[in-house]
Amino acid sequence: MGAAAEGRYDVPDADAFTRAYWDAAARGRLLIRRCAACARAHHYPREFCPYCWSDDVSWEDASGRATLYTWSVVHRNDLPPFGERTPYVAAVVDLAEGPRMATEIVGPGELSAGAELEVTFRAGVPVFRRTDAGADAGGGPGADGRAGTPGRASGGSGCSGRSRCSMTG
């Protein structure tokens, strides 16, 4: 029976192909796929390279380092168990190996585009948190030079119709 059928939308349904990914995540390892034909890494896991279409791809350990590309503070989500977690930070990060990944940011700290992140795991699912170096840089301008908009994790997102929002813990 799948996780969605059990009323959970935060737990993946692993299949024969993705089982290696989810088993590694349960052990605290983040895997990506790399193509032997063009040498490019990709994520989400696929059985073929999305760049050159080769099927000569294999799993490799990712470093767990990433930079924040964009994020949004979610204040309402009716799917279980997300409603109990609001507000939370849905994000897209650039992995050090190159691929972009959808994830969640956990822990305190001011966010800005380009912030340094590291992977951690919640119930076998990769999520990211600020690194110590990234946490020291909080509150300043984002990577594009624009100032971040302060927000609160326990109240409004601090967003004012702009594309950048931030949170503090």
PDB file of N, CA and C in Angstrom, residues 85-145:
ATOM      1  N   ARG A  85       2.980  21.122  10.272  1.00  0.00           N
ATOM      2  CA  ARG A  85       4.331  21.679  10.138  1.00  0.00           C
ATOM      3  C   ARG A  85       4.344  23.150   9.754  1.00  0.00           C
ATOM      4  N   THR A  86       3.217  23.715   9.426  1.00  0.00           N
ATOM      5  CA  THR A  86       3.204  25.095   8.957  1.00  0.00           C
ATOM      6  C   THR A  86       3.571  26.042  10.087  1.00  0.00           C
ATOM      7  N   PRO A  87       4.236  27.134   9.784  1.00  0.00           N
ATOM      8  CA  PRO A  87       4.810  27.418   8.466  1.00  0.00           C
ATOM      9  C   PRO A  87       6.084  26.616   8.249  1.00  0.00           C
ATOM     10  N   TYR A  88       6.330  26.271   6.988  1.00  0.00           N
ATOM     11  CA  TYR A  88       7.578  25.606   6.621  1.00  0.00           C
ATOM     12  C   TYR A  88       8.092  26.243   5.339  1.00  0.00           C
ATOM     13  N   VAL A  89       9.343  25.961   5.029  1.00  0.00           N
ATOM     14  CA  VAL A  89       9.998  26.603   3.895  1.00  0.00           C
ATOM     15  C   VAL A  89      10.211  25.580   2.784  1.00  0.00           C
ATOM     16  N   ALA A  90       9.429  25.695   1.713  1.00  0.00           N
ATOM     17  CA  ALA A  90       9.629  24.892   0.508  1.00  0.00           C
ATOM     18  C   ALA A  90      10.690  25.604  -0.321  1.00  0.00           C
ATOM     19  N   ALA A  91      11.621  24.846  -0.882  1.00  0.00           N
ATOM     20  CA  ALA A  91      12.756  25.491  -1.549  1.00  0.00           C
ATOM     21  C   ALA A  91      13.238  24.692  -2.747  1.00  0.00           C
ATOM     22  N   VAL A  92      14.008  25.368  -3.568  1.00  0.00           N
ATOM     23  CA  VAL A  92      14.773  24.753  -4.643  1.00  0.00           C
ATOM     24  C   VAL A  92      16.228  25.106  -4.364  1.00  0.00           C
ATOM     25  N   VAL A  93      17.089  24.084  -4.364  1.00  0.00           N
ATOM     26  CA  VAL A  93      18.507  24.289  -4.087  1.00  0.00           C
ATOM     27  C   VAL A  93      19.328  23.806  -5.275  1.00  0.00           C
ATOM     28  N   ASP A  94      20.507  24.397  -5.427  1.00  0.00           N
ATOM     29  CA  ASP A  94      21.479  23.944  -6.419  1.00  0.00           C
ATOM     30  C   ASP A  94      22.500  23.080  -5.702  1.00  0.00           C
ATOM     31  N   LEU A  95      22.496  21.789  -6.002  1.00  0.00           N
ATOM     32  CA  LEU A  95      23.472  20.888  -5.396  1.00  0.00           C
ATOM     33  C   LEU A  95      24.868  21.240  -5.903  1.00  0.00           C
ATOM     34  N   ALA A  96      25.893  21.001  -5.087  1.00  0.00           N
ATOM     35  CA  ALA A  96      27.272  21.308  -5.465  1.00  0.00           C
ATOM     36  C   ALA A  96      27.671  20.581  -6.750  1.00  0.00           C
ATOM     37  N   GLU A  97      27.073  19.431  -7.007  1.00  0.00           N
ATOM     38  CA  GLU A  97      27.383  18.652  -8.211  1.00  0.00           C
ATOM     39  C   GLU A  97      26.696  19.181  -9.457  1.00  0.00           C
ATOM     40  N   GLY A  98      25.809  20.159  -9.311  1.00  0.00           N
ATOM     41  CA  GLY A  98      25.167  20.767 -10.468  1.00  0.00           C
ATOM     42  C   GLY A  98      23.656  20.690 -10.538  1.00  0.00           C
ATOM     43  N   PRO A  99      23.037  19.553 -10.211  1.00  0.00           N
ATOM     44  CA  PRO A  99      21.578  19.481 -10.352  1.00  0.00           C
ATOM     45  C   PRO A  99      20.838  20.396  -9.382  1.00  0.00           C
ATOM     46  N   ARG A 100      19.646  20.764  -9.769  1.00  0.00           N
ATOM     47  CA  ARG A 100      18.728  21.505  -8.910  1.00  0.00           C
ATOM     48  C   ARG A 100      17.778  20.501  -8.264  1.00  0.00           C
ATOM     49  N   MET A 101      17.381  20.780  -7.015  1.00  0.00           N
ATOM     50  CA  MET A 101      16.555  19.836  -6.276  1.00  0.00           C
ATOM     51  C   MET A 101      15.488  20.572  -5.485  1.00  0.00           C
ATOM     52  N   ALA A 102      14.246  20.083  -5.545  1.00  0.00           N
ATOM     53  CA  ALA A 102      13.172  20.609  -4.704  1.00  0.00           C
ATOM     54  C   ALA A 102      13.313  19.963  -3.332  1.00  0.00           C
ATOM     55  N   THR A 103      13.116  20.759  -2.273  1.00  0.00           N
ATOM     56  CA  THR A 103      13.345  20.265  -0.923  1.00  0.00           C
ATOM     57  C   THR A 103      12.645  21.159   0.082  1.00  0.00           C
ATOM     58  N   GLU A 104      13.021  21.010   1.321  1.00  0.00           N
ATOM     59  CA  GLU A 104      12.538  21.856   2.401  1.00  0.00           C
ATOM     60  C   GLU A 104      13.744  22.365   3.178  1.00  0.00           C
ATOM     61  N   ILE A 105      13.674  23.603   3.653  1.00  0.00           N
ATOM     62  CA  ILE A 105      14.717  24.170   4.504  1.00  0.00           C
ATOM     63  C   ILE A 105      14.225  24.053   5.940  1.00  0.00           C
ATOM     64  N   VAL A 106      15.075  23.520   6.816  1.00  0.00           N
ATOM     65  CA  VAL A 106      14.726  23.361   8.228  1.00  0.00           C
ATOM     66  C   VAL A 106      15.717  24.142   9.076  1.00  0.00           C
ATOM     67  N   GLY A 107      15.299  24.472  10.276  1.00  0.00           N
ATOM     68  CA  GLY A 107      16.181  25.152  11.215  1.00  0.00           C
ATOM     69  C   GLY A 107      16.080  26.661  11.110  1.00  0.00           C
ATOM     70  N   PRO A 108      16.698  27.338  12.074  1.00  0.00           N
ATOM     71  CA  PRO A 108      16.609  28.795  12.128  1.00  0.00           C
ATOM     72  C   PRO A 108      17.561  29.468  11.151  1.00  0.00           C
ATOM     73  N   GLY A 109      17.345  30.739  10.963  1.00  0.00           N
ATOM     74  CA  GLY A 109      18.273  31.541  10.171  1.00  0.00           C
ATOM     75  C   GLY A 109      17.580  32.335   9.090  1.00  0.00           C
ATOM     76  N   GLU A 110      18.136  33.458   8.806  1.00  0.00           N
ATOM     77  CA  GLU A 110      17.677  34.331   7.726  1.00  0.00           C
ATOM     78  C   GLU A 110      18.070  33.683   6.404  1.00  0.00           C
ATOM     79  N   LEU A 111      17.191  33.702   5.438  1.00  0.00           N
ATOM     80  CA  LEU A 111      17.480  33.110   4.137  1.00  0.00           C
ATOM     81  C   LEU A 111      17.774  34.185   3.114  1.00  0.00           C
ATOM     82  N   SER A 112      18.674  33.863   2.210  1.00  0.00           N
ATOM     83  CA  SER A 112      18.940  34.731   1.067  1.00  0.00           C
ATOM     84  C   SER A 112      19.396  33.845  -0.079  1.00  0.00           C
ATOM     85  N   ALA A 113      19.123  34.267  -1.281  1.00  0.00           N
ATOM     86  CA  ALA A 113      19.556  33.511  -2.447  1.00  0.00           C
ATOM     87  C   ALA A 113      21.060  33.339  -2.377  1.00  0.00           C
ATOM     88  N   GLY A 114      21.519  32.132  -2.653  1.00  0.00           N
ATOM     89  CA  GLY A 114      22.943  31.841  -2.604  1.00  0.00           C
ATOM     90  C   GLY A 114      23.436  31.381  -1.245  1.00  0.00           C
ATOM     91  N   ALA A 115      22.554  31.330  -0.232  1.00  0.00           N
ATOM     92  CA  ALA A 115      22.963  30.882   1.102  1.00  0.00           C
ATOM     93  C   ALA A 115      23.517  29.463   1.028  1.00  0.00           C
ATOM     94  N   GLU A 116      24.558  29.198   1.789  1.00  0.00           N
ATOM     95  CA  GLU A 116      25.170  27.874   1.824  1.00  0.00           C
ATOM     96  C   GLU A 116      24.348  26.947   2.711  1.00  0.00           C
ATOM     97  N   LEU A 117      24.091  25.738   2.188  1.00  0.00           N
ATOM     98  CA  LEU A 117      23.251  24.766   2.867  1.00  0.00           C
ATOM     99  C   LEU A 117      23.952  23.420   2.938  1.00  0.00           C
ATOM    100  N   GLU A 118      23.460  22.576   3.850  1.00  0.00           N
ATOM    101  CA  GLU A 118      23.924  21.194   3.934  1.00  0.00           C
ATOM    102  C   GLU A 118      22.718  20.292   4.129  1.00  0.00           C
ATOM    103  N   VAL A 119      22.841  19.083   3.622  1.00  0.00           N
ATOM    104  CA  VAL A 119      21.734  18.144   3.724  1.00  0.00           C
ATOM    105  C   VAL A 119      21.658  17.570   5.135  1.00  0.00           C
ATOM    106  N   THR A 120      20.459  17.313   5.551  1.00  0.00           N
ATOM    107  CA  THR A 120      20.170  16.539   6.750  1.00  0.00           C
ATOM    108  C   THR A 120      18.961  15.693   6.378  1.00  0.00           C
ATOM    109  N   PHE A 121      18.547  14.810   7.245  1.00  0.00           N
ATOM    110  CA  PHE A 121      17.463  13.900   6.880  1.00  0.00           C
ATOM    111  C   PHE A 121      16.404  13.884   7.961  1.00  0.00           C
ATOM    112  N   ARG A 122      15.151  13.922   7.538  1.00  0.00           N
ATOM    113  CA  ARG A 122      14.012  13.812   8.448  1.00  0.00           C
ATOM    114  C   ARG A 122      13.204  12.593   8.014  1.00  0.00           C
ATOM    115  N   ALA A 123      13.198  11.589   8.861  1.00  0.00           N
ATOM    116  CA  ALA A 123      12.457  10.346   8.577  1.00  0.00           C
ATOM    117  C   ALA A 123      12.820   9.783   7.208  1.00  0.00           C
ATOM    118  N   GLY A 124      14.115   9.830   6.867  1.00  0.00           N
ATOM    119  CA  GLY A 124      14.585   9.262   5.609  1.00  0.00           C
ATOM    120  C   GLY A 124      14.342  10.119   4.383  1.00  0.00           C
ATOM    121  N   VAL A 125      13.994  11.378   4.577  1.00  0.00           N
ATOM    122  CA  VAL A 125      13.766  12.296   3.455  1.00  0.00           C
ATOM    123  C   VAL A 125      14.810  13.413   3.536  1.00  0.00           C
ATOM    124  N   PRO A 126      15.544  13.675   2.433  1.00  0.00           N
ATOM    125  CA  PRO A 126      16.548  14.744   2.482  1.00  0.00           C
ATOM    126  C   PRO A 126      15.912  16.127   2.559  1.00  0.00           C
ATOM    127  N   VAL A 127      16.357  16.899   3.537  1.00  0.00           N
ATOM    128  CA  VAL A 127      15.980  18.300   3.696  1.00  0.00           C
ATOM    129  C   VAL A 127      17.299  19.057   3.909  1.00  0.00           C
ATOM    130  N   PHE A 128      17.267  20.367   3.861  1.00  0.00           N
ATOM    131  CA  PHE A 128      18.506  21.133   3.980  1.00  0.00           C
ATOM    132  C   PHE A 128      18.406  22.147   5.109  1.00  0.00           C
ATOM    133  N   ARG A 129      19.574  22.475   5.662  1.00  0.00           N
ATOM    134  CA  ARG A 129      19.673  23.517   6.684  1.00  0.00           C
ATOM    135  C   ARG A 129      20.865  24.386   6.343  1.00  0.00           C
ATOM    136  N   ARG A 130      20.858  25.576   6.917  1.00  0.00           N
ATOM    137  CA  ARG A 130      21.969  26.503   6.690  1.00  0.00           C
ATOM    138  C   ARG A 130      23.230  25.937   7.309  1.00  0.00           C
ATOM    139  N   THR A 131      24.357  26.190   6.682  1.00  0.00           N
ATOM    140  CA  THR A 131      25.637  25.836   7.285  1.00  0.00           C
ATOM    141  C   THR A 131      26.010  26.943   8.260  1.00  0.00           C
ATOM    142  N   ASP A 132      26.996  26.695   9.096  1.00  0.00           N
ATOM    143  CA  ASP A 132      27.454  27.739  10.015  1.00  0.00           C
ATOM    144  C   ASP A 132      27.907  28.971   9.249  1.00  0.00           C
ATOM    145  N   ALA A 133      28.616  28.760   8.135  1.00  0.00           N
ATOM    146  CA  ALA A 133      29.077  29.896   7.328  1.00  0.00           C
ATOM    147  C   ALA A 133      27.886  30.655   6.755  1.00  0.00           C
ATOM    148  N   GLY A 134      26.867  29.906   6.287  1.00  0.00           N
ATOM    149  CA  GLY A 134      25.684  30.549   5.730  1.00  0.00           C
ATOM    150  C   GLY A 134      24.882  31.283   6.779  1.00  0.00           C
ATOM    151  N   ALA A 135      24.835  30.735   8.003  1.00  0.00           N
ATOM    152  CA  ALA A 135      24.073  31.370   9.070  1.00  0.00           C
ATOM    153  C   ALA A 135      24.695  32.691   9.464  1.00  0.00           C
ATOM    154  N   ASP A 136      26.034  32.790   9.395  1.00  0.00           N
ATOM    155  CA  ASP A 136      26.707  34.035   9.728  1.00  0.00           C
ATOM    156  C   ASP A 136      26.398  35.127   8.713  1.00  0.00           C
ATOM    157  N   ALA A 137      26.035  34.733   7.486  1.00  0.00           N
ATOM    158  CA  ALA A 137      25.804  35.711   6.435  1.00  0.00           C
ATOM    159  C   ALA A 137      24.363  36.194   6.405  1.00  0.00           C
ATOM    160  N   GLY A 138      23.498  35.667   7.254  1.00  0.00           N
ATOM    161  CA  GLY A 138      22.077  36.002   7.214  1.00  0.00           C
ATOM    162  C   GLY A 138      21.807  37.475   7.421  1.00  0.00           C
ATOM    163  N   GLY A 139      20.713  37.937   6.871  1.00  0.00           N
ATOM    164  CA  GLY A 139      20.270  39.298   7.057  1.00  0.00           C
ATOM    165  C   GLY A 139      20.829  40.269   6.046  1.00  0.00           C
ATOM    166  N   GLY A 140      21.799  39.862   5.288  1.00  0.00           N
ATOM    167  CA  GLY A 140      22.391  40.754   4.297  1.00  0.00           C
ATOM    168  C   GLY A 140      21.673  40.638   2.988  1.00  0.00           C
ATOM    169  N   PRO A 141      22.219  41.275   1.966  1.00  0.00           N
ATOM    170  CA  PRO A 141      21.585  41.183   0.659  1.00  0.00           C
ATOM    171  C   PRO A 141      21.691  39.782   0.092  1.00  0.00           C
ATOM    172  N   GLY A 142      20.768  39.461  -0.796  1.00  0.00           N
ATOM    173  CA  GLY A 142      20.809  38.172  -1.464  1.00  0.00           C
ATOM    174  C   GLY A 142      21.909  38.162  -2.512  1.00  0.00           C
ATOM    175  N   ALA A 143      22.050  37.044  -3.202  1.00  0.00           N
ATOM    176  CA  ALA A 143      23.091  36.892  -4.199  1.00  0.00           C
ATOM    177  C   ALA A 143      22.935  37.894  -5.334  1.00  0.00           C
ATOM    178  N   ASP A 144      21.705  38.385  -5.541  1.00  0.00           N
ATOM    179  CA  ASP A 144      21.478  39.343  -6.613  1.00  0.00           C
ATOM    180  C   ASP A 144      21.696  40.783  -6.151  1.00  0.00           C
ATOM    181  N   GLY A 145      22.125  40.956  -4.876  1.00  0.00           N
ATOM    182  CA  GLY A 145      22.435  42.290  -4.379  1.00  0.00           C
ATOM    183  C   GLY A 145      21.266  43.009  -3.754  1.00  0.00           C
TER     184      GLY A 145
END
